[in-house]
XYZ file of C-alpha atoms in Angstrom:
296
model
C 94.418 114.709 71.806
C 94.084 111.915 74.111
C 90.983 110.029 74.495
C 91.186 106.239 74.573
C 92.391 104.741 77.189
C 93.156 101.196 77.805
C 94.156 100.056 81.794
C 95.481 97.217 82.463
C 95.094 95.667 85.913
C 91.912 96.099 87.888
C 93.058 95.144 91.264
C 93.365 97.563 94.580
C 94.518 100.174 92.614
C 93.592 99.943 89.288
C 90.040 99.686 89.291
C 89.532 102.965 91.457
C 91.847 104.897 88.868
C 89.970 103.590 86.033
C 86.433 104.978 87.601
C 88.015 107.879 88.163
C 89.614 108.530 84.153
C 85.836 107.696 83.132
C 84.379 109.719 85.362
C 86.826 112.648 83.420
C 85.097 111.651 80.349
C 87.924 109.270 78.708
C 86.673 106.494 76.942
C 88.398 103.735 79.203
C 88.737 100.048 77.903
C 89.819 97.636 81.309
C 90.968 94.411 81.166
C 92.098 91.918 84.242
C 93.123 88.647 84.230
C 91.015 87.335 86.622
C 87.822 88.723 84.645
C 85.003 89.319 87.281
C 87.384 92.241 89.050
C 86.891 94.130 86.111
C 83.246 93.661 85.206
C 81.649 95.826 88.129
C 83.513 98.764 86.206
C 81.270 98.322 83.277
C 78.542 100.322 85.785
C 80.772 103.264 85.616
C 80.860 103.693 82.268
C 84.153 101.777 81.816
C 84.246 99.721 78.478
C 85.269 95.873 80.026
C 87.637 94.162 77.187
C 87.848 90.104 76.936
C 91.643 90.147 76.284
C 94.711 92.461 77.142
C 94.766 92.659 73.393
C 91.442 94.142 72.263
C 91.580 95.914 75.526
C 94.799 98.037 73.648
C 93.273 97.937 70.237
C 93.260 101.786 69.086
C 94.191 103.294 72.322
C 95.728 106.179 72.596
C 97.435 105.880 76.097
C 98.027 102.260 77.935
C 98.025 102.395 81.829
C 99.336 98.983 83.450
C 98.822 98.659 87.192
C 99.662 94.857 87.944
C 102.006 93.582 90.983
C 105.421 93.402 89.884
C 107.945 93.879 87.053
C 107.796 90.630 85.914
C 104.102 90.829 85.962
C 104.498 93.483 83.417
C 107.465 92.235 81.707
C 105.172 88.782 80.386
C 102.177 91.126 79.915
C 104.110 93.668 77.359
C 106.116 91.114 75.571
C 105.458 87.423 76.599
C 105.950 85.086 73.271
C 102.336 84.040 73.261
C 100.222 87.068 74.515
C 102.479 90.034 74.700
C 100.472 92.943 74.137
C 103.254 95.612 72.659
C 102.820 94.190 69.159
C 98.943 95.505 69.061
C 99.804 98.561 70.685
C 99.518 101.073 67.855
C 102.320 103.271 67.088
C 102.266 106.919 69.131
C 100.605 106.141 71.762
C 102.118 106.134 75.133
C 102.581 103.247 77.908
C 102.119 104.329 81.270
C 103.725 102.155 83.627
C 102.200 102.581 87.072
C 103.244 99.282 88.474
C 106.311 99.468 90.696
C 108.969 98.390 89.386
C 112.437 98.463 89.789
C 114.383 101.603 87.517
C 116.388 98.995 85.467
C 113.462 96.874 84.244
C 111.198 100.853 83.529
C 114.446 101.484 80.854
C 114.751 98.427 79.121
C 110.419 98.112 78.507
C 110.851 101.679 77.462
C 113.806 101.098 74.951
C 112.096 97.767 73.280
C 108.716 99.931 73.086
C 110.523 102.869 71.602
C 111.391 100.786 68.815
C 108.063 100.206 68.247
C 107.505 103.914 67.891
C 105.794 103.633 71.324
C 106.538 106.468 73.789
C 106.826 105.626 77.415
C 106.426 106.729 81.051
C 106.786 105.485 84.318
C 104.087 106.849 87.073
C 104.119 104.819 90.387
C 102.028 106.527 92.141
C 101.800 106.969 96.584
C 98.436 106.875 98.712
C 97.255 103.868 99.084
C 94.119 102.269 97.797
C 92.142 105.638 99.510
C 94.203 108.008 97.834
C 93.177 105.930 94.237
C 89.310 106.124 95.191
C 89.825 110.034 95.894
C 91.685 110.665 93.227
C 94.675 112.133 95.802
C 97.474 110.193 94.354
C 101.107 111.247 94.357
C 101.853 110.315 90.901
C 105.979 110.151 90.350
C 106.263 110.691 86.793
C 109.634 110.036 84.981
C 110.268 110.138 80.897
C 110.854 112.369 78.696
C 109.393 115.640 79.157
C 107.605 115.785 76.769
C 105.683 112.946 77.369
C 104.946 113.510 81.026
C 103.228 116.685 79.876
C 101.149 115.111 77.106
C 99.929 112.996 79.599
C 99.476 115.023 82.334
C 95.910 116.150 81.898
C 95.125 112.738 82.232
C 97.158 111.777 85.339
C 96.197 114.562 86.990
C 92.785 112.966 87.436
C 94.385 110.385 89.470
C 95.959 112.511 91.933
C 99.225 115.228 91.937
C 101.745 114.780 88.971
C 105.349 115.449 90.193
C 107.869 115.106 86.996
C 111.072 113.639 89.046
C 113.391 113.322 86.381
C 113.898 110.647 82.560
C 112.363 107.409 82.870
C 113.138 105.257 85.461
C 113.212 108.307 88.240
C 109.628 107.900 88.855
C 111.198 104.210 90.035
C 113.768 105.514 91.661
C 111.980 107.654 94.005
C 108.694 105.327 94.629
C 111.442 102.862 95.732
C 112.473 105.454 98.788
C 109.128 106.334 99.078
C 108.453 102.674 100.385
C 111.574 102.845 102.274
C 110.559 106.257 104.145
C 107.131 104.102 104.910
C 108.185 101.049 105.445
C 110.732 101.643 108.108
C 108.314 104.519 109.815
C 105.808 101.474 110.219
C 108.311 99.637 111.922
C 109.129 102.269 113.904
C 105.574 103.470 114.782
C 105.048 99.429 115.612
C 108.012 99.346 118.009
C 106.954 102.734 119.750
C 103.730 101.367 120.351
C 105.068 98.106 121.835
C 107.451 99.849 123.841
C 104.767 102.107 125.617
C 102.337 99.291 126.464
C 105.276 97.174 127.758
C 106.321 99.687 129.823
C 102.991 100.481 131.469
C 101.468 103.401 129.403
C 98.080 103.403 127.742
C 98.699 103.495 123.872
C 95.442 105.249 122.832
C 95.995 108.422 124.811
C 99.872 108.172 123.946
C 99.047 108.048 120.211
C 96.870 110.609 121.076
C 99.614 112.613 122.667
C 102.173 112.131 119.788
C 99.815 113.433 116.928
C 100.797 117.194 116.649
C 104.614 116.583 117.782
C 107.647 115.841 116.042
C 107.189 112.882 115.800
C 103.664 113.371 113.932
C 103.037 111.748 110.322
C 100.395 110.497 108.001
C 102.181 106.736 109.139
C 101.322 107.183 112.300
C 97.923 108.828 112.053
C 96.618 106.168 109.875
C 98.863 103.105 110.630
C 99.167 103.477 113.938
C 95.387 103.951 114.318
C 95.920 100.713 112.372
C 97.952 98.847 115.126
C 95.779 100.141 117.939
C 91.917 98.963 116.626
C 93.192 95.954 114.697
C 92.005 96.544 111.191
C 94.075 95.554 108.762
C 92.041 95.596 105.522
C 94.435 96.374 103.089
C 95.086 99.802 101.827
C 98.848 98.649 100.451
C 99.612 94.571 101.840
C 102.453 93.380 104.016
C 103.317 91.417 100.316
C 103.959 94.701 98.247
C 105.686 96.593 100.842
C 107.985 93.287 101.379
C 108.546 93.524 97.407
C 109.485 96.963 97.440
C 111.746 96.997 100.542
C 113.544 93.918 98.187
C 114.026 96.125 95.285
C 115.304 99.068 97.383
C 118.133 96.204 98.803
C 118.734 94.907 95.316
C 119.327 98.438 94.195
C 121.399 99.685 96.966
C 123.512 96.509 96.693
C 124.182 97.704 92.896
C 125.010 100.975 93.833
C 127.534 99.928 96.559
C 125.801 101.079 99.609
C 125.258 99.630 103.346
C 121.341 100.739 104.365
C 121.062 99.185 107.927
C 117.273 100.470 108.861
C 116.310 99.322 105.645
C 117.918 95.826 106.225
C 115.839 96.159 109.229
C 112.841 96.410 107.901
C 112.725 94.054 105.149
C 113.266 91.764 107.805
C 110.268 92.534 109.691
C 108.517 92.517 106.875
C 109.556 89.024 105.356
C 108.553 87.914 108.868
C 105.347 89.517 108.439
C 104.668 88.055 105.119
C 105.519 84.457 106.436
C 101.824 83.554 106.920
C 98.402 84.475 106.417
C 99.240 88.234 106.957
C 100.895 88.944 103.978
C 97.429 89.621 102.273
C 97.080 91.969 105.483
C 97.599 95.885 105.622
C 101.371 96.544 106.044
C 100.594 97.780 109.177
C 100.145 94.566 110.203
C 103.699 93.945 110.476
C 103.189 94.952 114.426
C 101.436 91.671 114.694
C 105.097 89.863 113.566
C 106.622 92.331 116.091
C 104.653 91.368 118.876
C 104.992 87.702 117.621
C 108.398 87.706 118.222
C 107.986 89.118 121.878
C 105.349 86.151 122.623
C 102.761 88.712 124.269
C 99.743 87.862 121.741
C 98.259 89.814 118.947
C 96.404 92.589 120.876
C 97.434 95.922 121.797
């Protein structure tokens, strides 16, 4: 039975899921590097740790939610503060950074040896689907292991076993690539219509309910059109994911042009102060480069 938990990472994410594992009635030990993003937790019952390494002391599950794979590569095994050595054998790392499939393998292989099971959850929804517990959760590992920890994840959100570890990866990384080039394309649909005369709040209007209809362009586009940009995901994590999606293709041989297409938009995006920004904010680098100002 599973009831420690130790999370890693108390950021956008991370702090939201672990409210919402305390509020299941795990005991939940947090820990963030930058310390004072994890010490509003302690009012929902969550236990705050001083280091990564008395934060994992005795757990019996390990949830890491930083920025990148290197993030998490240093945090599980850097020379001076890796944490995998005080992870006690059995209990299971759940990696719900994203991070590319490669990097999910080889932390899972050096933590197997360690008699450490492994997971990889990267979860979908944004920093509203982490407060209402409405995450897609794309779990890959072994069987096994994706049920034990199921009753847990489900807590978070909808657990959707995608294959051994890395898939979870795999599919997070198209995920990204389904949104990020639909924000693009919501972005340039919205330019187009203004340009040409039309009134973009009764044409968004218009286009919720057709084909073209999606949670992109409900929220994002409602995004684009009132100017808030408070981030739910940031122009700087979509950019990183649309680069892993390249690297990957370009290892598996293939020629993605819409994805080449966004990643460009969205480097331009992150070029400046927006890259902290809502990745809807990429219309602002659209309508940059079209020298017609910053409001629709």
């Amino acid at each position: 039975m599973i009831d420690r938990v130790a999370l890693l990472g108390t950021g956008l994410m991370g702090a939201p899921m672990a409210r919402n594992l305390a509020r299941a009635g795990y005991a939940v030990s947090a820990w963030n590097r930058t310390a004072d993003k994890a010490t509003a937790l302690a009012e929902d019952g969550v236990s705050v740790a001083d280091t990564a390494r008395l934060c994992v002391a005795d757990a019996d599950s390990v949830f890491i939610v930083l920025s990148d794979g290197p993030a998490c590569d240093r945090l599980l095994f850097g020379d001076d503060d890796g944490v995998a050595r005080w992870i006690r054998p059995g209990a299971t790392v759940v990696m719900m950074s994203s991070i590319d499939p490669p990097s999910a393998r080889r932390q899972a292989d050096r933590l197997s040896a360690l008699g450490i099971d492994y997971m990889d959850a990267p979860v979908s929804g944004g920093e509203r689907g982490a407060i209402d517990a409405r995450l897609t959760i794309f779990a890959g590992g072994v069987p096994a292991t994706v049920e034990k920890m199921r009753p847990l994840l489900e807590t978070l959100g909808r657990v959707n076993p995608v294959g051994g570890v890395g898939s979870g990866q795999l599919v997070k990384l198209a995920n990204q690539m389904i949104v990020g080039i639909t924000i693009e394309a919501v972005a340039e649909a919205l330019l187009i219509i203004e340009r040409g005369g039309g009134r973009p709040a009764e044409a968004f209007a218009a286009l919720e309910g057709g084909f073209a209809d999606s949670t992109v362009l409900r929220q994002h586009g409602a995004r684009m059109l009132n100017g808030n940009h408070v981030p739910g995901g940031t122009v700087a994590t979509q950019l990183k994911d649309l680069r892993m999606a390249t690297a990957m293709a370009a290892d598996l041989g293939l020629s993605l042009p819409l994805l080449a297409g966004a990643e460009d938009m969205f480097a331009r995006a992150a070029d400046g102060p927006d890259r902290s920004l809502d990745h809807s904010a990429v219309h602002r680098a659209l309508r940059a480069m079209q020298s017609i100002g910053d409001a629709i």
